[in-house]
mmCIF file of C-alpha atoms in Angstrom:
data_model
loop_
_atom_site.group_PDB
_atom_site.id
_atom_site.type_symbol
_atom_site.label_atom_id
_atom_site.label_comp_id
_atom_site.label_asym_id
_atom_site.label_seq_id
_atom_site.Cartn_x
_atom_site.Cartn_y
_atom_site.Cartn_z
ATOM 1 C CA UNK A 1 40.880 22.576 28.432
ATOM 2 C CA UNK A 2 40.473 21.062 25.073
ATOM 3 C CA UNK A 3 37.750 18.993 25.088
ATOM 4 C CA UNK A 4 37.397 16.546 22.031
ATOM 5 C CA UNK A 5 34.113 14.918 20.234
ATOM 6 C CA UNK A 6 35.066 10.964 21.646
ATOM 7 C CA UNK A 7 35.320 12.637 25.039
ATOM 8 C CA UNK A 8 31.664 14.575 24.874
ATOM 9 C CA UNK A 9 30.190 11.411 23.142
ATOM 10 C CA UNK A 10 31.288 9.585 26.603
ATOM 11 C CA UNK A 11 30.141 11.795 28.880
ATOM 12 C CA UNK A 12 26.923 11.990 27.032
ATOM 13 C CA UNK A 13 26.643 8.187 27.358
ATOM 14 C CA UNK A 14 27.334 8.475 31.052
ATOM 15 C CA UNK A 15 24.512 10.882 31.445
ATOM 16 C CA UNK A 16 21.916 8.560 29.889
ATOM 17 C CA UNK A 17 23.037 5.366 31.542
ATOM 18 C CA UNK A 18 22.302 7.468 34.935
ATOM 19 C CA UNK A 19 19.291 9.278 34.014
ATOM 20 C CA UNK A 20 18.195 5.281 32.368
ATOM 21 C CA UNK A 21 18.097 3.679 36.431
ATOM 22 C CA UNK A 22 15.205 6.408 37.190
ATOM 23 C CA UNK A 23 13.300 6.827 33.716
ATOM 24 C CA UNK A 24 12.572 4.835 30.600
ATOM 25 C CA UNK A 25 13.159 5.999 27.302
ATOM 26 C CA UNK A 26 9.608 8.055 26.277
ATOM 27 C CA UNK A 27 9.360 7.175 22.520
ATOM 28 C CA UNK A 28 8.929 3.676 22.792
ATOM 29 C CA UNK A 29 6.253 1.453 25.125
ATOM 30 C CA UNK A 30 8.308 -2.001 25.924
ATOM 31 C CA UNK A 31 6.220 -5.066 25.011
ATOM 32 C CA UNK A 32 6.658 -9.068 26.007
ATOM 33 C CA UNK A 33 8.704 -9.587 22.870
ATOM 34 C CA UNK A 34 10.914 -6.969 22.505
ATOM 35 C CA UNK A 35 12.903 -7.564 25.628
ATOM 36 C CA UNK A 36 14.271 -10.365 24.460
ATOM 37 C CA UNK A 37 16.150 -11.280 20.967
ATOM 38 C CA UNK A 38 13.791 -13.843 18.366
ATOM 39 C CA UNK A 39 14.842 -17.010 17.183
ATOM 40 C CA UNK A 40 16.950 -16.338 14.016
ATOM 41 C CA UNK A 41 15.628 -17.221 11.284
ATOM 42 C CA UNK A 42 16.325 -18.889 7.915
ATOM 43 C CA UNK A 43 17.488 -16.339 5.433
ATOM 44 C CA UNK A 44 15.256 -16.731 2.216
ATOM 45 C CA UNK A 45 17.109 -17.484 -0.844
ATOM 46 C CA UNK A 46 18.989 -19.832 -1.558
ATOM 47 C CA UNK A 47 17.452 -22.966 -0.149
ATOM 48 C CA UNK A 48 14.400 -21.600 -1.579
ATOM 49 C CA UNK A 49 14.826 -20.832 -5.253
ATOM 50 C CA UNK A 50 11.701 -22.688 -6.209
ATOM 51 C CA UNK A 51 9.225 -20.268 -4.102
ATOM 52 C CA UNK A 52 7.921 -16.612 -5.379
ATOM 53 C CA UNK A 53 9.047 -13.856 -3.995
ATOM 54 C CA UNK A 54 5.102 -13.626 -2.757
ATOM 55 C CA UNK A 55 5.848 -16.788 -0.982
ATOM 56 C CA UNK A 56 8.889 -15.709 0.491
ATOM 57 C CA UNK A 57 7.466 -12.839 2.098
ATOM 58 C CA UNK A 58 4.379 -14.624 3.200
ATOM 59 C CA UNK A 59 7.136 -16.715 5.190
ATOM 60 C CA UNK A 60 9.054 -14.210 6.668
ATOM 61 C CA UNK A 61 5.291 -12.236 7.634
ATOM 62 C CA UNK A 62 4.035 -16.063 9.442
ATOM 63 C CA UNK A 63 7.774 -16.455 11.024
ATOM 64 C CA UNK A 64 7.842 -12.787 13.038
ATOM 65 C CA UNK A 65 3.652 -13.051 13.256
ATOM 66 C CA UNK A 66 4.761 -16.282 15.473
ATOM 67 C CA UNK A 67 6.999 -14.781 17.548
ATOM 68 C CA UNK A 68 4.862 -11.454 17.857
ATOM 69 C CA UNK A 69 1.244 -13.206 17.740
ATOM 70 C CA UNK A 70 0.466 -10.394 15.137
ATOM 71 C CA UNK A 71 -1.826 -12.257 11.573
ATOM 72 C CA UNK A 72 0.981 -12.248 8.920
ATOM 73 C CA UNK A 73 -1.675 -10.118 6.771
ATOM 74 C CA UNK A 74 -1.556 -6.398 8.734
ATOM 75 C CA UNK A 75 2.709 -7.051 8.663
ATOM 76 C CA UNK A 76 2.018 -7.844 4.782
ATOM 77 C CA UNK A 77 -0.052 -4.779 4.468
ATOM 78 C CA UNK A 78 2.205 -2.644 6.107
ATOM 79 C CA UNK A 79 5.033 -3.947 4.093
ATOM 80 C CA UNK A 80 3.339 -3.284 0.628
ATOM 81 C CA UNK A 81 2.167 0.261 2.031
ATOM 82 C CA UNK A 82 5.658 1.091 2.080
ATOM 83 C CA UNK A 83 6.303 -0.278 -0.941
ATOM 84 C CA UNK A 84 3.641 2.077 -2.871
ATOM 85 C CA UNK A 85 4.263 5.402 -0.737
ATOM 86 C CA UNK A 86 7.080 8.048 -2.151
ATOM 87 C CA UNK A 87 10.309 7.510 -0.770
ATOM 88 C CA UNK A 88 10.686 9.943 2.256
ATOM 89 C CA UNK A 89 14.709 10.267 1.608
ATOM 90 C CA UNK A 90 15.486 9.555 -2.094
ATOM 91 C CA UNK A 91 19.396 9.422 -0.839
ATOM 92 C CA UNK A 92 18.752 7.104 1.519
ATOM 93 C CA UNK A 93 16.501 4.793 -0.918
ATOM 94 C CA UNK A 94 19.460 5.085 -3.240
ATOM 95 C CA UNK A 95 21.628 3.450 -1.205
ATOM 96 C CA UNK A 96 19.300 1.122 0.273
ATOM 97 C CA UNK A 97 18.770 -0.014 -3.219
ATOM 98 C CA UNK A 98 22.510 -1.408 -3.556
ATOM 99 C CA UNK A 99 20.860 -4.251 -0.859
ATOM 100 C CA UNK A 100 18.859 -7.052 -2.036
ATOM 101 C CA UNK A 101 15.782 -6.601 -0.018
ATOM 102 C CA UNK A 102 13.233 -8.602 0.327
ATOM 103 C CA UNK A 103 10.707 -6.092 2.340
ATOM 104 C CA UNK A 104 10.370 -2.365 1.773
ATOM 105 C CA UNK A 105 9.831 -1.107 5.060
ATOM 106 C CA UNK A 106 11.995 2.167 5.579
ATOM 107 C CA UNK A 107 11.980 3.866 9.169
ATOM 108 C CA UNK A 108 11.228 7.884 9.770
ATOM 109 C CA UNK A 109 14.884 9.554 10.541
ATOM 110 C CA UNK A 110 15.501 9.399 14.446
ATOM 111 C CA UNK A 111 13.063 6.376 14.880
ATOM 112 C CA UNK A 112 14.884 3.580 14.599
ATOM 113 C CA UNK A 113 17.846 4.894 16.558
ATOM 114 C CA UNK A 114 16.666 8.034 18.737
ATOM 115 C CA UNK A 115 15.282 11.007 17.928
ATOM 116 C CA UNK A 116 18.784 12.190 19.758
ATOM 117 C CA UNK A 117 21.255 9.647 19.083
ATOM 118 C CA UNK A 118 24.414 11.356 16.921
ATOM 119 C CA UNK A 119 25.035 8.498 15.082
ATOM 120 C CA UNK A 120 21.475 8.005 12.878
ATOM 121 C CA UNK A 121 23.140 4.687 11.589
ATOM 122 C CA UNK A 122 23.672 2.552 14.803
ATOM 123 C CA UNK A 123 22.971 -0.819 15.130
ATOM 124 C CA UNK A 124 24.149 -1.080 18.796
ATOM 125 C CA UNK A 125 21.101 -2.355 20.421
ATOM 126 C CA UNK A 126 22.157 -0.818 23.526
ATOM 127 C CA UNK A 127 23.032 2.649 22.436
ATOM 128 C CA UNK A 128 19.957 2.401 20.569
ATOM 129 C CA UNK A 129 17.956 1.895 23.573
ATOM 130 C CA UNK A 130 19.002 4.428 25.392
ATOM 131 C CA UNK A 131 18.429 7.730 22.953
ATOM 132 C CA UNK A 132 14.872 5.955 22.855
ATOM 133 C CA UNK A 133 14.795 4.285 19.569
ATOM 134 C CA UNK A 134 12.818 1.148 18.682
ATOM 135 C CA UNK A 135 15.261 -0.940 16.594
ATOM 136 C CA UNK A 136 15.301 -4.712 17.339
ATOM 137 C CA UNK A 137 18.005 -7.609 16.766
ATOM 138 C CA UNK A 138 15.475 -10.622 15.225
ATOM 139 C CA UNK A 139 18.786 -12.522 13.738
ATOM 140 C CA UNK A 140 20.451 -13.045 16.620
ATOM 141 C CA UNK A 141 23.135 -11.217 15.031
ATOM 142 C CA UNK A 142 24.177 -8.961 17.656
ATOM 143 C CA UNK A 143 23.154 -5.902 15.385
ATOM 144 C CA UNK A 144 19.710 -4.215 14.823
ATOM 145 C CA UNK A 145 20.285 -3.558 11.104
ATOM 146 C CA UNK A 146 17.441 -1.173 9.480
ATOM 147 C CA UNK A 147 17.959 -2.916 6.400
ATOM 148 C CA UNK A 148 17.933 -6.300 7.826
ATOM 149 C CA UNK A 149 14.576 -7.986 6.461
ATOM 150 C CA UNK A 150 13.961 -9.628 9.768
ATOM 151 C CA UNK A 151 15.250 -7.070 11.896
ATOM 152 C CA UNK A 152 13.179 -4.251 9.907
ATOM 153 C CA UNK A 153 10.128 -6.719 10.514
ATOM 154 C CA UNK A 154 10.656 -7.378 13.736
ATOM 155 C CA UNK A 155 11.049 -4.001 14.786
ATOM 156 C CA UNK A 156 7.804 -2.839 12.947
ATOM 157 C CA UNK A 157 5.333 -5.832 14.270
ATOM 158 C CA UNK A 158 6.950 -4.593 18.045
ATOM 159 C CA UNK A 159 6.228 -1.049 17.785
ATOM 160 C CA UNK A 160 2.600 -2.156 15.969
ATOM 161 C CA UNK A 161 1.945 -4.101 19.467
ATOM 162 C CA UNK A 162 3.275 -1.625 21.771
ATOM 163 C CA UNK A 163 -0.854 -0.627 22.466
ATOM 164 C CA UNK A 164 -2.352 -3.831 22.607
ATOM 165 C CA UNK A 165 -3.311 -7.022 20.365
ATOM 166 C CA UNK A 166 -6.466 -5.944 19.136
ATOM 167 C CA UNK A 167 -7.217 -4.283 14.995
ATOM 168 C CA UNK A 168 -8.101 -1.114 17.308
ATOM 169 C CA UNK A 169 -4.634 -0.981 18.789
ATOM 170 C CA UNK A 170 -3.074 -1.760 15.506
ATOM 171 C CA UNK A 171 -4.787 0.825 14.307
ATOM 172 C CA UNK A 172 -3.439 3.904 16.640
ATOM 173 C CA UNK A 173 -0.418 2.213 16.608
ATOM 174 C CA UNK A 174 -0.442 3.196 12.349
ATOM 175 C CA UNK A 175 -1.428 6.166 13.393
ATOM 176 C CA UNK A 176 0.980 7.195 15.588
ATOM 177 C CA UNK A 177 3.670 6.075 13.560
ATOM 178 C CA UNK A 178 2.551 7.964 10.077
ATOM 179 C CA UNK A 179 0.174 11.035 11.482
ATOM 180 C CA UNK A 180 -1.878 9.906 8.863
ATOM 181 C CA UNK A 181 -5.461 8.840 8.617
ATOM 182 C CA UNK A 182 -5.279 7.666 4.957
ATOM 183 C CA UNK A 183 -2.188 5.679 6.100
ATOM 184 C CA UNK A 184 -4.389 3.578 8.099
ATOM 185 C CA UNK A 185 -7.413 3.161 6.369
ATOM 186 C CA UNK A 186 -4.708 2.013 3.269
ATOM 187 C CA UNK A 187 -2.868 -0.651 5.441
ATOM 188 C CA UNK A 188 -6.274 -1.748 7.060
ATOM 189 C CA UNK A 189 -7.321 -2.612 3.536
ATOM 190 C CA UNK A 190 -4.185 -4.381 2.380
ATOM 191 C CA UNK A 191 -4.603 -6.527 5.599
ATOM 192 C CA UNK A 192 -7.987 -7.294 4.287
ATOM 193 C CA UNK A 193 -6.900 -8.137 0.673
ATOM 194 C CA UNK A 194 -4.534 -10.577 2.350
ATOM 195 C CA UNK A 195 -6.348 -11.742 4.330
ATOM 196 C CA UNK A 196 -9.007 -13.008 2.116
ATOM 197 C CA UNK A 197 -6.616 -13.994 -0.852
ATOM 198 C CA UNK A 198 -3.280 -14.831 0.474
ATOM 199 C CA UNK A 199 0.324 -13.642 -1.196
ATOM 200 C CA UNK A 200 -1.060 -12.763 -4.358
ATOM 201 C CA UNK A 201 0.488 -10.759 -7.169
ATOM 202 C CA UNK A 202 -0.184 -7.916 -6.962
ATOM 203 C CA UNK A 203 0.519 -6.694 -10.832
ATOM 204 C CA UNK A 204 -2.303 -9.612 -11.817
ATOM 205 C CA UNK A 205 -4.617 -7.880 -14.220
ATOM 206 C CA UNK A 206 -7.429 -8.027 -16.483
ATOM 207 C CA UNK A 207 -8.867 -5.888 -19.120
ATOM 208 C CA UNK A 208 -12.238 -3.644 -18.367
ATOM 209 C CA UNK A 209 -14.379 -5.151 -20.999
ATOM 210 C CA UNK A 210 -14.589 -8.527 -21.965
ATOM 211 C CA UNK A 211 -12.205 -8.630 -25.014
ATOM 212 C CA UNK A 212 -14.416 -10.611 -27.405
ATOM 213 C CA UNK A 213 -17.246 -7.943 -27.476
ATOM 214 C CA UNK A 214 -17.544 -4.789 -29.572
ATOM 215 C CA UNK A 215 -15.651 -2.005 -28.311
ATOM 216 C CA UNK A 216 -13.282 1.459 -28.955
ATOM 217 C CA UNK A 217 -11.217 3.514 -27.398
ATOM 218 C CA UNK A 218 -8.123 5.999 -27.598
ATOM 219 C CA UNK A 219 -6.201 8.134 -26.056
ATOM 220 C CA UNK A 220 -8.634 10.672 -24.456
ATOM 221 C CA UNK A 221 -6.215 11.789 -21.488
ATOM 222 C CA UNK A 222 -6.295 15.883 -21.208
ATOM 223 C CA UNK A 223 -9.404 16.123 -23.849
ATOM 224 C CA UNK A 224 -11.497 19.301 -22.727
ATOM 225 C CA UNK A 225 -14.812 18.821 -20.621
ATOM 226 C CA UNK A 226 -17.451 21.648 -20.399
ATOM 227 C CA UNK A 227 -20.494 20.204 -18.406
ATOM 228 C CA UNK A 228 -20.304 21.442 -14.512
ATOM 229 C CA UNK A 229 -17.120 23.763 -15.711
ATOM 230 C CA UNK A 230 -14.050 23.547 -17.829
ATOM 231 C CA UNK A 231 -12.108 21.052 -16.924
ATOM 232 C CA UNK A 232 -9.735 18.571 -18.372
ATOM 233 C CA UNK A 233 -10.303 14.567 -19.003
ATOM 234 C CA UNK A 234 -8.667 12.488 -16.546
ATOM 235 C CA UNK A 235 -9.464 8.996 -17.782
ATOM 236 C CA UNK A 236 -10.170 6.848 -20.805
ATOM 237 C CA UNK A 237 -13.168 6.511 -22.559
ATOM 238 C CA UNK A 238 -13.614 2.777 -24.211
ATOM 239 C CA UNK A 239 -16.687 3.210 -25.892
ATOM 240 C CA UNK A 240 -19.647 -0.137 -25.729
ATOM 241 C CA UNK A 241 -23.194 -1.051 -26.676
ATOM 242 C CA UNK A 242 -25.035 -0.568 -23.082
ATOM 243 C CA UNK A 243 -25.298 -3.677 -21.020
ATOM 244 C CA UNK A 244 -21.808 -4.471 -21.620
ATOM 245 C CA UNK A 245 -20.048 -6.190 -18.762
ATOM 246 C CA UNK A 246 -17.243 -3.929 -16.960
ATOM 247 C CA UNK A 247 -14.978 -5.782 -14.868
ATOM 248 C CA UNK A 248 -12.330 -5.342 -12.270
ATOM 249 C CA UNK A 249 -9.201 -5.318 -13.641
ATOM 250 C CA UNK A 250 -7.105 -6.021 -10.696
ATOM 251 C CA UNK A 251 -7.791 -8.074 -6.934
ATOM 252 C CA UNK A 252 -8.620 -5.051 -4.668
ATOM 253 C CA UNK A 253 -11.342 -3.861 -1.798
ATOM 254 C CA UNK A 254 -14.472 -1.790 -3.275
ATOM 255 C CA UNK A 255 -14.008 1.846 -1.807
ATOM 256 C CA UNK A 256 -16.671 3.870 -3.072
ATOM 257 C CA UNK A 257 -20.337 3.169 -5.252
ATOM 258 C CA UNK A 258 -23.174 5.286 -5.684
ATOM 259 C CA UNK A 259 -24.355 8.391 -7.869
ATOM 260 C CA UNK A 260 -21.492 10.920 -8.907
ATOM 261 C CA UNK A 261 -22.942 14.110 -10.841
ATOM 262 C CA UNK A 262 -20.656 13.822 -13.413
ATOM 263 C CA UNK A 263 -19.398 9.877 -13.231
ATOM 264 C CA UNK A 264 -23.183 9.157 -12.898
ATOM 265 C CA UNK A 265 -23.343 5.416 -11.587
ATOM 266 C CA UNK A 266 -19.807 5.112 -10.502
ATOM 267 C CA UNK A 267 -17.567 2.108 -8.506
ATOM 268 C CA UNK A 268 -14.207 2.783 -6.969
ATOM 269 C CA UNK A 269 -11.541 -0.155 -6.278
ATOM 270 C CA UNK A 270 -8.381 0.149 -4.228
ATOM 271 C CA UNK A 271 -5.883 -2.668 -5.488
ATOM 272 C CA UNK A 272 -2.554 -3.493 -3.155
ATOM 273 C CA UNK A 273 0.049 -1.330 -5.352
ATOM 274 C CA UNK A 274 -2.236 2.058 -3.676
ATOM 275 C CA UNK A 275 -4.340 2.847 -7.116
ATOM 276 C CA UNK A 276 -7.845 3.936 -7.455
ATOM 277 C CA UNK A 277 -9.492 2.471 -10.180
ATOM 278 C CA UNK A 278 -12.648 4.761 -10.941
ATOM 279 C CA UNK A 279 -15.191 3.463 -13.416
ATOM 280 C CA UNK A 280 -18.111 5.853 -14.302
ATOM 281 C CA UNK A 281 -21.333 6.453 -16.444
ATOM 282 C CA UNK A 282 -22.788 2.733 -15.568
ATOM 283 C CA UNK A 283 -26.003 1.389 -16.387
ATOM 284 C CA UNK A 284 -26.478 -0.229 -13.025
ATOM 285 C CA UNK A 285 -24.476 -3.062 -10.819
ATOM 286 C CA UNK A 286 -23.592 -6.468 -10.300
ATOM 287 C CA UNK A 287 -26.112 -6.977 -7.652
ATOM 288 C CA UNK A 288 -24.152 -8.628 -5.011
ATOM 289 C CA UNK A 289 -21.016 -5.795 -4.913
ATOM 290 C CA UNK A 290 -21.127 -3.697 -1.979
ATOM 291 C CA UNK A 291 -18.776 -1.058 -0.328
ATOM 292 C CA UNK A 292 -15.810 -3.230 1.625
ATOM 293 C CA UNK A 293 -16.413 -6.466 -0.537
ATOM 294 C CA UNK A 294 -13.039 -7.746 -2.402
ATOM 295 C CA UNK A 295 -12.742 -8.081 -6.124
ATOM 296 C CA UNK A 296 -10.660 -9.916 -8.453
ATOM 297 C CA UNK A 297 -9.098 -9.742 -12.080
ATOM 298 C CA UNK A 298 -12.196 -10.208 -14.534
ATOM 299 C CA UNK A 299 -14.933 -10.307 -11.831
ATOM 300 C CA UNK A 300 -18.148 -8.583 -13.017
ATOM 301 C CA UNK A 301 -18.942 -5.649 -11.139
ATOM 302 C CA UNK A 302 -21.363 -3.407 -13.840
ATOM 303 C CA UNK A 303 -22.557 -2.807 -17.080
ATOM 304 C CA UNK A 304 -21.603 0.072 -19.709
ATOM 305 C CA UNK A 305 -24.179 2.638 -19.583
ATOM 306 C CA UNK A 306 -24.202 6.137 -20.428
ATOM 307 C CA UNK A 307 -25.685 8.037 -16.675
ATOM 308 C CA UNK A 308 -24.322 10.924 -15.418
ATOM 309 C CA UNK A 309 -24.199 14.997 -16.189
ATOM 310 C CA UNK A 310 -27.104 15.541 -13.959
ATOM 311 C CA UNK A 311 -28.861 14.362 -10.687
ATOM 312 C CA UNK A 312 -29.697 10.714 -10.109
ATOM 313 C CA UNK A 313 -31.027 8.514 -12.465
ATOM 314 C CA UNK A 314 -29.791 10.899 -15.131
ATOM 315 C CA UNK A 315 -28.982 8.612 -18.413
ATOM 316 C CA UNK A 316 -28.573 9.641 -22.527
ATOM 317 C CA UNK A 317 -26.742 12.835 -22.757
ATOM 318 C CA UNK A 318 -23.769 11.237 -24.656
ATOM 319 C CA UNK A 319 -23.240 7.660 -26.425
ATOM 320 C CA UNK A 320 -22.756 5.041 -23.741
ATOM 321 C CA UNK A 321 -19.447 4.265 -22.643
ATOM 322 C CA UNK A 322 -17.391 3.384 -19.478
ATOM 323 C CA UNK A 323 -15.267 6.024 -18.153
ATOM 324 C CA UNK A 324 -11.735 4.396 -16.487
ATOM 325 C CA UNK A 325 -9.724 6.387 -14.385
ATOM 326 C CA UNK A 326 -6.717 5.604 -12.225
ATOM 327 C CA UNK A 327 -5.211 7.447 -9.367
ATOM 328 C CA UNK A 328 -2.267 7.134 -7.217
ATOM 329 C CA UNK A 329 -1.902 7.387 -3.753
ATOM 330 C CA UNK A 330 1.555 8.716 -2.924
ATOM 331 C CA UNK A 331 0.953 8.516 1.113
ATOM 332 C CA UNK A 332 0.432 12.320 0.895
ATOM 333 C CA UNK A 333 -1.693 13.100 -2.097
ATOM 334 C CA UNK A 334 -3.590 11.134 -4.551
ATOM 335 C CA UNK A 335 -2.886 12.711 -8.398
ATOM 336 C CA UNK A 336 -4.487 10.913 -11.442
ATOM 337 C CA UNK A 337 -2.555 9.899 -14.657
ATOM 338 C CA UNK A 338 -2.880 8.216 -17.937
ATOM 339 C CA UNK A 339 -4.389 5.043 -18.230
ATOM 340 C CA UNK A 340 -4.608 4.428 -21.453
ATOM 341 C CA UNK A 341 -0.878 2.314 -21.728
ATOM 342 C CA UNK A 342 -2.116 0.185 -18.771
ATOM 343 C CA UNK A 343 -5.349 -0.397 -21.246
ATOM 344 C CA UNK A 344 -3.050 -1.432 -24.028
ATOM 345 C CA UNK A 345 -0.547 -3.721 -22.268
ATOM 346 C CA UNK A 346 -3.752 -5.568 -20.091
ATOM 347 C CA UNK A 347 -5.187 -6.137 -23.491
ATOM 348 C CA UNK A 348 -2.659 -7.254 -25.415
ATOM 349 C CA UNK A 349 -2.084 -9.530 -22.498
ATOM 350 C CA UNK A 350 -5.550 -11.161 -21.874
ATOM 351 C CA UNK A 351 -5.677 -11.968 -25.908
ATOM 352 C CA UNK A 352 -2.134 -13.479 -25.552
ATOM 353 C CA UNK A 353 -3.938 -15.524 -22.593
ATOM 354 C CA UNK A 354 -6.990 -16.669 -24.556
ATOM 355 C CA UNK A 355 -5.302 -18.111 -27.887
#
């Protein structure tokens, strides 16, 4: 008998719909607002030239936080996490590019339609359902479209309540999802940025030293270190009289402070495009900054000293200077690399400012 694919594809839809009236999918937990289709929403755009795109994305985050009860900051945190991470499929980016998105949020293969649908790419929201995936119609559209801002949204703020309303549940929610704990802590921190500054930009900068005092620097990227072991440089030194104020240079969450052998007095800041910014070799703190505070452009957070190369309190074994480094966070490794450009352009920037 020959048996054809449209005939197998039936017969495997048959299957499901039976073995659907005694089970329920396993990869997805229903909740009270995915069993019904949201309100559909304004498209952003047109009617709303005169808004940001910061703006625009704070009000799609407060429209599906209404209908989901989730705070529009953890759906904006999750949202610029995605934005910052490398692309898992760089084919599939590609063509998602070709649509003028407003979010970034891309779903794992097999999530958003089954882990055993054969068609990766359906929208039917009842196929969907039953190979066990978690895509969502939010536009009333008929169609759970991946690429859909709301629909993407949607989606994500129902699988991030499927435990439970509370941060915790959020939380191994995230972690389920990614199988990463860095994932997590990342988005919790975004939320947190959010939540205490609103849509901001997150490219808003400043330069590390005040730019009317007395300072140098060049390109010191890859220069050779000896103390502790050869090693190369993986920063920029801008050298400064001590006492010189350091400041952030972007809005971001303090992640580290304390004694580094070799950064001496050191402060670490996390801003919302998933970069470390490392400054070593203080003289001592702004006295209020603590681990978990937020920051923002130009804020004062130490002074250029010259500790370090030894155990606590260690100070004078080279000309004082601060030490900036900047890593990125890829969503599976963190790799350092040049700052010195991003020196040059925040400069020349904060002097065009200040005429």
């Amino acid at each position: 008998m020959k048996i054809t694919l449209t005939s197998l594809y039936s017969k495997t839809i048959s299957c499901l719909i039976a073995a659907s009236l005694v089970t329920v999918p396993w990869s997805f937990r229903e909740s009270p607002v995915t069993t019904a289709h949201a309100a559909s929403p304004e498209k952003p755009g047109a009617a709303q030239t005169s808004l940001s795109v910061y703006e625009l994305r704070r009000d799609l985050y407060e429209k599906i936080g209404i209908q989901t009860q989730i705070p529009w900051y953890w759906l904006a945190a999750i949202d610029q996490y995605e934005r910052t991470i490398t692309p898992r499929s760089r084919k599939k980016v590609k063509s998602e590019d070709q649509i003028d998105r407003l979010t970034s949020i891309r779903f794992k293969e097999g999530i958003w339609s089954g882990p055993i649908n054969p068609d990766p790419t359906d929208k039917n929201l009842t196929t969907i359902a039953l190979f066990g995936g978690i895509g969502k119609d939010a536009s009333a559209d008929g169609a759970a479209d991946p690429t859909d801002d709301h629909d993407a949204m949607f989606t994500m703020a129902s699988y991030l309540i499927s435990l439970g309303y509370e941060e915790e549940d959020f939380q191994i929610a995230l972690w389920r999802y990614y199988q990463n704990d860095s994932a997590v802590k990342r988005i919790r921190q975004f939320a947190k940025i959010y939540k205490t500054f609103g849509p901001i930009n997150p490219t808003a900068s400043a330069f590390p030293l005040p730019i009317k005092s007395i300072y140098t620097y060049r390109d010191t990227w890859g220069d050779r270190r000896g103390w502790g072991g050869l090693r190369t440089h993986e920063g920029t030194d801008l050298f400064a009289s001590y006492g010189v104020p350091v400041r952030s240079v972007c809005y971001g969450i303090i992640e580290t402070k304390g004694w580094n052998p070799y950064g001496g007095w050191r402060i670490g800041i996390r801003d919302l495009n998933n970069r470390y910014h490392y400054y070593a070799h203080l003289q001592g703190y702004e006295k209020k900054i603590e681990i978990g505070d937020m920051v923002t452009p130009g804020q004062v957070i130490g002074w250029v000293g010259s500790s370090g190369y030894g155990p606590p309190g260690t100070q004078g074994r080279f000309p004082p200077h601060l030490h900036y480094g900047i890593y990125r966070d890829t969503g599976t490794t963190e790799w350092a690399f040049n700052p010195y450009p991003l020196l040059k352009q925040w400069e020349k920037a904060e002097r065009s400012r200040s005429k």
